[in-house]
XYZ file of C-alpha atoms in Angstrom:
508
model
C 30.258 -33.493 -15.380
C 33.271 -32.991 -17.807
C 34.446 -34.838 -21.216
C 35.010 -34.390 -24.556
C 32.101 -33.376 -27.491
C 32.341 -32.130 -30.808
C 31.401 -28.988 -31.305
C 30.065 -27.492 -34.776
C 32.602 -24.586 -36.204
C 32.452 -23.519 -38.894
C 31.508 -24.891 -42.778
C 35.502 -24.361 -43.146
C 36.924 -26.427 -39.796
C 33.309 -28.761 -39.170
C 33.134 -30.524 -35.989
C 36.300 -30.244 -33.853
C 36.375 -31.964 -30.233
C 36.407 -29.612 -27.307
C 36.667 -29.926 -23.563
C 33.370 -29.326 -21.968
C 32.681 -28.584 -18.269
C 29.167 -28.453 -16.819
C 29.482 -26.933 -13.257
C 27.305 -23.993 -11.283
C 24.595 -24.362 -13.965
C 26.889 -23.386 -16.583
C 28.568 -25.370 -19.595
C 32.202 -23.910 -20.432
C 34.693 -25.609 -23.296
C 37.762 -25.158 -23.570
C 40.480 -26.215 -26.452
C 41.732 -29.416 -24.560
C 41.606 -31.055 -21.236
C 44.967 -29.847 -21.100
C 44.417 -26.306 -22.158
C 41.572 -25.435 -19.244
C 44.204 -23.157 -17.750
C 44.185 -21.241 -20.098
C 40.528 -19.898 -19.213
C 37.405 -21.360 -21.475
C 36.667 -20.187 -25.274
C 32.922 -19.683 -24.461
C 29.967 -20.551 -22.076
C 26.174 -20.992 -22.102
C 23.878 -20.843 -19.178
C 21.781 -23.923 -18.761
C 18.666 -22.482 -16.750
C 17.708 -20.431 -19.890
C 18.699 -22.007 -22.563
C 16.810 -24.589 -25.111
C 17.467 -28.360 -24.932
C 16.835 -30.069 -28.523
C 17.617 -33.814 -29.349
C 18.325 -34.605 -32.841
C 15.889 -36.538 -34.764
C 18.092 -38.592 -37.197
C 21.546 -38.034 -35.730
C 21.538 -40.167 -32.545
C 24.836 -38.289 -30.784
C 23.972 -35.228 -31.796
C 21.647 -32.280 -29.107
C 21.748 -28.657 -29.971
C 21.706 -26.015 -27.200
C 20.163 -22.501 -27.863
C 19.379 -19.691 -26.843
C 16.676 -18.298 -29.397
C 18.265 -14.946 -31.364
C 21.506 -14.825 -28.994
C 23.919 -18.603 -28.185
C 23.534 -21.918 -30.825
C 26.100 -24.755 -29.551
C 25.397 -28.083 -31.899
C 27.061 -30.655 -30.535
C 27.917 -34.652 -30.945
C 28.926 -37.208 -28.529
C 31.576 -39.461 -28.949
C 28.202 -42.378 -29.059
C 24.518 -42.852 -27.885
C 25.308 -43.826 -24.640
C 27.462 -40.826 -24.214
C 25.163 -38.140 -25.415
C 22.206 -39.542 -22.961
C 24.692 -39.332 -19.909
C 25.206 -35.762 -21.101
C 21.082 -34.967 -21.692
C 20.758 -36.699 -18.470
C 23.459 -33.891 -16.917
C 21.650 -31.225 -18.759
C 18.118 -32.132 -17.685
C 19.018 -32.427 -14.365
C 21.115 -29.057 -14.207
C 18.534 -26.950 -16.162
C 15.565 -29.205 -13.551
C 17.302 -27.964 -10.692
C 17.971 -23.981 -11.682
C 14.430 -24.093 -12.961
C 12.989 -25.091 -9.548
C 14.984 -22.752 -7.661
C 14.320 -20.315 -9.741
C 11.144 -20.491 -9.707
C 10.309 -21.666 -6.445
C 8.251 -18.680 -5.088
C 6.272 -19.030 -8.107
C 5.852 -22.359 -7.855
C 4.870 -22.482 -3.818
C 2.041 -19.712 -4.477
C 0.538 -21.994 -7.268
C 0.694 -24.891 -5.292
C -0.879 -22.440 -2.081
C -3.547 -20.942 -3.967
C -4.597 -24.363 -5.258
C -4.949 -25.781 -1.609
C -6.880 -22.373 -0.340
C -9.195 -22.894 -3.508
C -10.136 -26.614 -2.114
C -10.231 -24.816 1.307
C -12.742 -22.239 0.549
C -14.612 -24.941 -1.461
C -14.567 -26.866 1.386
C -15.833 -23.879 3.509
C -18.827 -23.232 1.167
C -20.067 -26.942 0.901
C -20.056 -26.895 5.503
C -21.491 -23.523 5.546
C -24.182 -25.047 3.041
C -24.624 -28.434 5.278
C -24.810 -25.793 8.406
C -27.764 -23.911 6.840
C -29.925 -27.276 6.158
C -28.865 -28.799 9.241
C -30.403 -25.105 11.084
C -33.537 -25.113 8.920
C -34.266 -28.941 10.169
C -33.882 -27.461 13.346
C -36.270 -24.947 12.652
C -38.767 -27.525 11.065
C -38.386 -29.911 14.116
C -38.973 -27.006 16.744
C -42.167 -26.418 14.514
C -43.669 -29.653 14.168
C -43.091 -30.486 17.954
C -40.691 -33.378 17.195
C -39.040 -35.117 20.371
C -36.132 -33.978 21.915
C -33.959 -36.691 20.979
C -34.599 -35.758 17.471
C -33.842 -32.258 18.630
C -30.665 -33.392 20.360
C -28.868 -35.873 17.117
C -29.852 -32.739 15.283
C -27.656 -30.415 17.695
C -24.995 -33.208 17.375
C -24.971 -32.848 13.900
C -24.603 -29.304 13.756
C -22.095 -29.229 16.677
C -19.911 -31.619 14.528
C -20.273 -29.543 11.744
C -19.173 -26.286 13.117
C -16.020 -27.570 14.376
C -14.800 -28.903 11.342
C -15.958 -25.692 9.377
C -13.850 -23.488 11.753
C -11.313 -26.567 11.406
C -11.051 -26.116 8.134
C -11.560 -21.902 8.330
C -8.133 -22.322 10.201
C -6.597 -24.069 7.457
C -7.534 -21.456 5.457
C -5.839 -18.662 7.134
C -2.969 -20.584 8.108
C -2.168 -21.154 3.810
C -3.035 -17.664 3.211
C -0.741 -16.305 6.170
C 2.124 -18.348 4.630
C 0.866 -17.180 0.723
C 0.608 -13.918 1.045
C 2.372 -12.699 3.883
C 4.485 -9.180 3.665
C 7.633 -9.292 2.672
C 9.969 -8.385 5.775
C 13.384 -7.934 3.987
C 11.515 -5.024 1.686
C 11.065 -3.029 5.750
C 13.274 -1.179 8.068
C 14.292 -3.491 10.848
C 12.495 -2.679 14.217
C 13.993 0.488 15.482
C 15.295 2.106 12.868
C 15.555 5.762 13.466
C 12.766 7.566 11.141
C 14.595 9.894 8.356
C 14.039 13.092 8.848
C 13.518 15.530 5.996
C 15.789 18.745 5.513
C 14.158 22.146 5.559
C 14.928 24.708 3.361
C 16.694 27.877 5.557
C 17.091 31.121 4.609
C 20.488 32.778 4.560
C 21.453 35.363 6.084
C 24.664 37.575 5.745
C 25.228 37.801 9.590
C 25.409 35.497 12.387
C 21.766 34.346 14.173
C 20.858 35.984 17.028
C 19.088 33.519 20.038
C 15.919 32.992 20.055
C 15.495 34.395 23.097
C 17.003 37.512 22.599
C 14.446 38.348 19.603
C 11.486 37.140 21.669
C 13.134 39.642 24.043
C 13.132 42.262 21.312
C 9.924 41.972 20.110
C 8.139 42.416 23.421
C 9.539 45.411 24.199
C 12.595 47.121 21.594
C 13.084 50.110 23.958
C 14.573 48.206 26.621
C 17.810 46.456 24.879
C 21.174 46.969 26.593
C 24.191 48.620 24.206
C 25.127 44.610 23.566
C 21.801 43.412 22.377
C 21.540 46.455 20.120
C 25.202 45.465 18.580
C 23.508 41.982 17.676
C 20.695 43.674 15.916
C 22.719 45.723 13.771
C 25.208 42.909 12.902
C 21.981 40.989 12.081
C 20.283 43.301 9.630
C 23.585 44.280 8.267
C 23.085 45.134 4.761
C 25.151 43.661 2.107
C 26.384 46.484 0.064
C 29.603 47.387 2.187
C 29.916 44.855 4.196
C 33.721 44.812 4.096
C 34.587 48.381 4.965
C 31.620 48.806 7.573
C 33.428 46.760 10.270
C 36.334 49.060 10.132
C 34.750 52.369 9.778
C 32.647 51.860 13.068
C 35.537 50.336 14.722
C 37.458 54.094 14.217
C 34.169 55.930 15.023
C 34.269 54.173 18.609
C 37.507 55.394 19.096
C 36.847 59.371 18.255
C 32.995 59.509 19.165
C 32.462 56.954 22.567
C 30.417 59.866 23.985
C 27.700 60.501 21.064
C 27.669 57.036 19.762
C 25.819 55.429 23.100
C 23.114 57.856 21.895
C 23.229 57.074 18.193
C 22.876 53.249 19.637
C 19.517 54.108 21.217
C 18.450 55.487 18.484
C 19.471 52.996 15.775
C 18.009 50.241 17.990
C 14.574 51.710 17.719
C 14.477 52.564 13.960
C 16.182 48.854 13.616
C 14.182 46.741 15.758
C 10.779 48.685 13.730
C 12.635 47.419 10.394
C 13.135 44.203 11.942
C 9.618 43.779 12.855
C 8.359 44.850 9.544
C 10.294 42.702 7.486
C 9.526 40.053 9.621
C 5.691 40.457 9.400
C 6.109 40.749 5.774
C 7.801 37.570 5.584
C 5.263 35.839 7.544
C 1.955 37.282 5.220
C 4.062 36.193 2.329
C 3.989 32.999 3.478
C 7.602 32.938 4.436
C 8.917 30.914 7.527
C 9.674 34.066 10.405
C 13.777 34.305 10.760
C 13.339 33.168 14.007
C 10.655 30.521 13.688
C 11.370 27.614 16.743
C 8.792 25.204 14.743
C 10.827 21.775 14.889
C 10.454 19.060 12.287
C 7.864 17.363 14.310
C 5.408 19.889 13.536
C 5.898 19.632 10.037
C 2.650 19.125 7.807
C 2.796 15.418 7.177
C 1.099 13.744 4.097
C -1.521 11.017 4.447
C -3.016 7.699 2.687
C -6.289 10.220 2.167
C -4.502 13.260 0.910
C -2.816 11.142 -1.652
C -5.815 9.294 -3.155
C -6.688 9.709 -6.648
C -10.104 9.773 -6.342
C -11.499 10.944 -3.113
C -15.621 11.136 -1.682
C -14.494 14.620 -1.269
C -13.393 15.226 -4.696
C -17.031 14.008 -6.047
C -19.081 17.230 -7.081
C -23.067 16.140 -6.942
C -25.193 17.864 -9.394
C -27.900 20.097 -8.880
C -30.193 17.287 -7.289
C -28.025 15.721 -5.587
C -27.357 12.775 -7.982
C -24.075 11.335 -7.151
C -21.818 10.749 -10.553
C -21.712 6.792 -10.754
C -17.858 6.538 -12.070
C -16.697 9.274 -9.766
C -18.428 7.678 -6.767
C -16.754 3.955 -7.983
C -13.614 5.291 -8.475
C -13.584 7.021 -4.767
C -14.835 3.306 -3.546
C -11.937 1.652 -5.454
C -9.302 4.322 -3.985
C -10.448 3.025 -0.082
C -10.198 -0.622 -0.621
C -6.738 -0.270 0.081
C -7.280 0.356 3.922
C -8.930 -3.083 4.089
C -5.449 -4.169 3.656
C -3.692 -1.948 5.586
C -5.763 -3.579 8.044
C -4.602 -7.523 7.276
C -4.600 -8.319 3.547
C -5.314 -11.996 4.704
C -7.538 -11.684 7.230
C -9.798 -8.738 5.666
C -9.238 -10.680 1.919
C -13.345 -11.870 2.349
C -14.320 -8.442 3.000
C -12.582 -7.072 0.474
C -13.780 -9.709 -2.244
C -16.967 -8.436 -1.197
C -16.982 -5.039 -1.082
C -14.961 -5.375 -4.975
C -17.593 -7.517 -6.068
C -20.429 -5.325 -5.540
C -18.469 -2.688 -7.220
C -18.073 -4.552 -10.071
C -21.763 -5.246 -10.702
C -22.685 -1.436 -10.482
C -19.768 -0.859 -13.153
C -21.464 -3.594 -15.251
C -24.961 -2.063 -15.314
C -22.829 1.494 -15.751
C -21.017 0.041 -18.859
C -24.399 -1.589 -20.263
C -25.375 1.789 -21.002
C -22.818 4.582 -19.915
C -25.483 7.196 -21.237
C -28.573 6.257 -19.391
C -27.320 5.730 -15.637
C -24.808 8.982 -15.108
C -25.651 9.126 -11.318
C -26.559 5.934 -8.856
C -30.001 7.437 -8.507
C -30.619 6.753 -12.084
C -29.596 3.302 -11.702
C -31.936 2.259 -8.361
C -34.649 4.475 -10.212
C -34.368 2.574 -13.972
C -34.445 -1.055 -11.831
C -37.284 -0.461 -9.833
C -39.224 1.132 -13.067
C -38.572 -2.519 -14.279
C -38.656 -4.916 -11.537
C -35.761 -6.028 -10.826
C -34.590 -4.176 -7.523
C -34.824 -6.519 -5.430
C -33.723 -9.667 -7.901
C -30.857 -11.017 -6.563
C -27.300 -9.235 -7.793
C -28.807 -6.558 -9.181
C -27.263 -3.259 -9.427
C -29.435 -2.400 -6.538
C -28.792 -4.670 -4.233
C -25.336 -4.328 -5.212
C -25.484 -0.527 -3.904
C -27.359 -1.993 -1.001
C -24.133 -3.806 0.398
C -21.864 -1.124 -0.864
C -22.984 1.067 1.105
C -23.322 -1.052 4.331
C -19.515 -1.607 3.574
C -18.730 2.494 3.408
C -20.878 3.047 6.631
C -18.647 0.136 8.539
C -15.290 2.434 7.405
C -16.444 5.708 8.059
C -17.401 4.251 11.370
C -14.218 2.540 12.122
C -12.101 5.987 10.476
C -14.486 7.778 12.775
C -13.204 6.014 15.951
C -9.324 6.583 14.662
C -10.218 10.083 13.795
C -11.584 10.306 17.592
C -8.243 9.058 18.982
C -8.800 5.820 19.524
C -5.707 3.581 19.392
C -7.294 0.312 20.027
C -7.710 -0.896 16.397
C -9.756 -4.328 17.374
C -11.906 -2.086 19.252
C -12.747 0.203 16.414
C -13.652 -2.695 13.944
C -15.554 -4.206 16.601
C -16.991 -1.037 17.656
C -18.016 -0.036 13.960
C -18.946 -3.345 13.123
C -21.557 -3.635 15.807
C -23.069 -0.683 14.120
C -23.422 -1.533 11.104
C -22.902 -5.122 9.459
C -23.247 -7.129 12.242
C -27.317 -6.750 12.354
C -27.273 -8.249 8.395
C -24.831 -11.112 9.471
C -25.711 -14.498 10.907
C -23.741 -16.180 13.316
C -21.313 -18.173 10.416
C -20.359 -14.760 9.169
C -20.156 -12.623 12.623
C -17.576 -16.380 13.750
C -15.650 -15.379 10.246
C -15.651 -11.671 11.197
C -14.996 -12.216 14.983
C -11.960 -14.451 13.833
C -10.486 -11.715 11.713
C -10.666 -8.641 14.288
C -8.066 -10.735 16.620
C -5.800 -10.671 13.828
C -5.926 -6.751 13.786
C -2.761 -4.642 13.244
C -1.630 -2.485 16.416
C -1.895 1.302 16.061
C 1.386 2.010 14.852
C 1.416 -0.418 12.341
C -1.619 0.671 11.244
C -0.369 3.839 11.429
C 2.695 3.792 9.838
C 0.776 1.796 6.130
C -1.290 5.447 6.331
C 1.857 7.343 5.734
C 3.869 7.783 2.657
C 7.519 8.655 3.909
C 8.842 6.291 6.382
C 8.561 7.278 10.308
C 6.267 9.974 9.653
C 3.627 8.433 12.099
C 6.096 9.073 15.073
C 5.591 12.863 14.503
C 2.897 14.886 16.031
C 2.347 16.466 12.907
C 0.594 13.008 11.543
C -1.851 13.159 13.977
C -3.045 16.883 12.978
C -2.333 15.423 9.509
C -5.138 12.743 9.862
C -7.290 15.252 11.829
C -6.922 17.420 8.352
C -7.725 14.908 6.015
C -10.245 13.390 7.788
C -12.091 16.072 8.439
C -12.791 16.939 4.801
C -13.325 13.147 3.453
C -15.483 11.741 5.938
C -18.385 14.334 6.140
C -17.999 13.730 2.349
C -18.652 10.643 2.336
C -20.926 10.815 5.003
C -23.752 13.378 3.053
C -23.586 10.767 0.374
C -24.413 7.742 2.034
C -26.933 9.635 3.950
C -28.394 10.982 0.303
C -28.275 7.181 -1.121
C -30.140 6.043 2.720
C -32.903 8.424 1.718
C -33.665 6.868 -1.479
C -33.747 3.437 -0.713
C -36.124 4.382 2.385
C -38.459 6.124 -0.292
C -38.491 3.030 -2.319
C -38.677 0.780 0.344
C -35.324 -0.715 -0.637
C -33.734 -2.173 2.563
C -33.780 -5.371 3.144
C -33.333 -6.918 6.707
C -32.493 -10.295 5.584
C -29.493 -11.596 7.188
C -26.410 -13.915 5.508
């Protein structure tokens, strides 16, 4: 839209009419219709800026932009200003929306999972009641048609709770899915990282001429024994050193095939010392063939900041209850490394029952330093085995570390099969404490497992360093000190719900 408002000046010049141009979201003036060519005397972006009708003045709307842009400005009439408000509203409407779009999409999405999940809890809830009547009929010795409307009922129900289970993970997949455009497109060579080198003031020999050398000095031709001495070369008369040996070939060709025998021995020892001092140094050897791949290569586990490993237990084994949270915070990550979607219900989980132990921990940081002291203050008073208590909190907690250090065992074992781990680890541990709802929820997340090398490559911190070999002896490393770690603790927690008769076999 274009036409002609007056525009506020100055107390000096007042209102003066101006050319105005609203196009691309952005409202330009200019002196006169028939100066535009001239280029515009100023601009204000719509999308961010303040609409404000006047209350007495019925042609005049102010445009700001809070601290920075003012334009107060008056329509010819009524009717004019409201075409130009209608302009505005509709250019500012439009930016807005596109602007905030994403925004706007994950609102709407997390809205619809909300009624979803709600949707989820009230079936699962019919399910139970319908599987209890079940339960009642088998016991009273009701009929079997009974038996079968009953099985009906619960048949219908299941399908619409995986129905709507579906839903679910089809508005989560399109919420939260990973952004692509942040990753290397498939095939993308990894980037390798630059080693250091040492410099040297002569040219390399081959590397197999010094493993040549170093098996047995003695037996170098006159050639080989040239390349050793232009290797070690010193550096104080370089220059002149050429030369002079150069003349002594000419006068002394009879004594100096001698001198090279002998130089090649005292040499070659000097070479081999040096290089055995640079290797219990800790330098690289001069003639190291180690390639990139072998290159120590830095994990997800050697880059936590709180680790089971870290944890220091005190002199009776009490585990420290922040140090042991804080290690349990710093592995949820891997349930998303593993399908942020899929494994979200999980993770809620194993969160949540952090959070309650770090609510009875803040109720009285002094009185419960180590986990032991929390089980052992809520049995003293009763309330162990009341529902979300600290203790049963712990219970599940722990159920959750076992079913990782299970499925990081596997991984840790060499197994590439990722579904197969979870399943495999799963069947040892949660799946005895789940019903059948929960083991269909569970079931229905394992098929949305990651491959290996995806899986893989989220454990890594520098791109492509899961296509080395060095990030397999990288995982062996890591994983090798954090789960035995983590292991002795659970074991030490195991022990002291057995004493106190703690566990509970009741399934959810």
């Amino acid at each position: 839209m274009e036409g002609v408002l007056h525009k506020w000046t100055n107390y000096i010049s007042g209102w003066q009419p101006r050319w105005f141009v609203l196009d691309g979201g952005t409202l330009s003036y200019y002196d006169s219709q028939e100066d535009a060519w001239k280029g515009c005397k100023g601009s204000i972006k719509i999308s961010v800026c303040e609409i404000q009708v006047h209350s007495s003045d019925s042609t005049r709307f102010d445009l700001t932009i809070p601290g920075e842009q003012y334009f107060y400005l008056k329509a010819i009439n009524a009717a004019e200003r409201q075409k130009w408000l209608v302009a505005l509203g509709t250019a500012k409407a439009c930016l807005t929306d596109n602007r905030t779009k994403r925004e706007k999409e994950l609102q709407e999405n997390t809205e619809a999972l909300k009624t979803k999940m709600s949707e989820l809890r009230l079936y699962c809830d019919l399910l139970l009641q319908q599987v209890n009547k079940i339960k009642e009929n088998d016991e009273l010795g009701e009929t079997a048609e009974m038996g079968i409307d009953t099985g009906n009922l619960v048949k219908s129900t299941c399908t619409t709770f995986l129905k709507t289970l579906e839903e679910c993970m089809q508005i989560a997949n399109r919420t939260f899915s990973t952004d692509m455009a942040s990753q290397s497109p498939p095939g993308t060579p990894p980037v390798a990282a630059i080693k250091p080198q040492k410099v040297y003031l002569s040219h390399q020999r081959s590397s197999s001429s010094v493993h040549e050398e170093r098996v047995d000095p003695t037996l170098h031709t006159t050639q080989n024994t040239c390349e050793i001495e232009h290797y070690d070369q010193p550096a104080e008369g370089v220059e002149d050193n050429e030369g002079d040996k150069a003349e002594e070939q000419k006068e002394h060709k009879e004594d100096q095939s001698q001198e090279h025998d002998n130089n090649n021995i005292e040499v070659n020892a000097v070479q081999l010392q040096e290089d055995f001092s640079d290797q219990e140094e800790g330098e690289t050897p001069r003639d190291s063939t180690e390639s990139e791949d072998t290159e120590q290569v830095e994990t997800f586990f050697s880059t936590m900041s709180h680790r089971f490993s870290d944890i220091r237990l005190d002199d009776d084994n009490g585990i420290p209850t922040q140090e042991f949270l804080d290690s349990c915070y710093a592995i949820v990550p891997v349930l998303d490394k593993l399908g942020s979607t899929v494994f979200a219900p999980v993770k809620m989980d194993f969160v949540g029952n952090i959070k309650k132990i770090h609510q009875k921990l803040l109720s009285d940081n002094d009185s419960f330093p180590t986990l032991q002291s929390i089980v052992l203050h809520e049995v003293q008073t009763n309330v162990a085995k009341v529902r979300n208590s600290a203790t049963e909190a712990l219970l599940w907690l722990k159920r959750g570390l076992k079913f990782l250090k299970e499925f990081l065992s596997e991984v840790n074992a060499g197994e590439q099969d990722i579904q197969g781990a979870l399943n495999n680890a799963y069947g040892k541990t949660l799946r005895q404490y789940h019903g059948w709802v929960v083991r269909g929820v569970f079931a229905l997340a394992l098929r949305a497992a990651p491959s290996y090398q995806s899986f893989a490559a989220a454990l890594v911190s520098r791109e492509g360093d899961e296509l080395t070999s060095g990030f397999t002896s990288g995982m062996h490393r890591d994983l090798g000190v954090y789960l035995p770690a983590m292991e002795r603790q659970l074991a030490i927690l195991d022990s002291l719900y057995e004493e106190y008769n703690l566990e509970s076999d009741e399934v959810v």
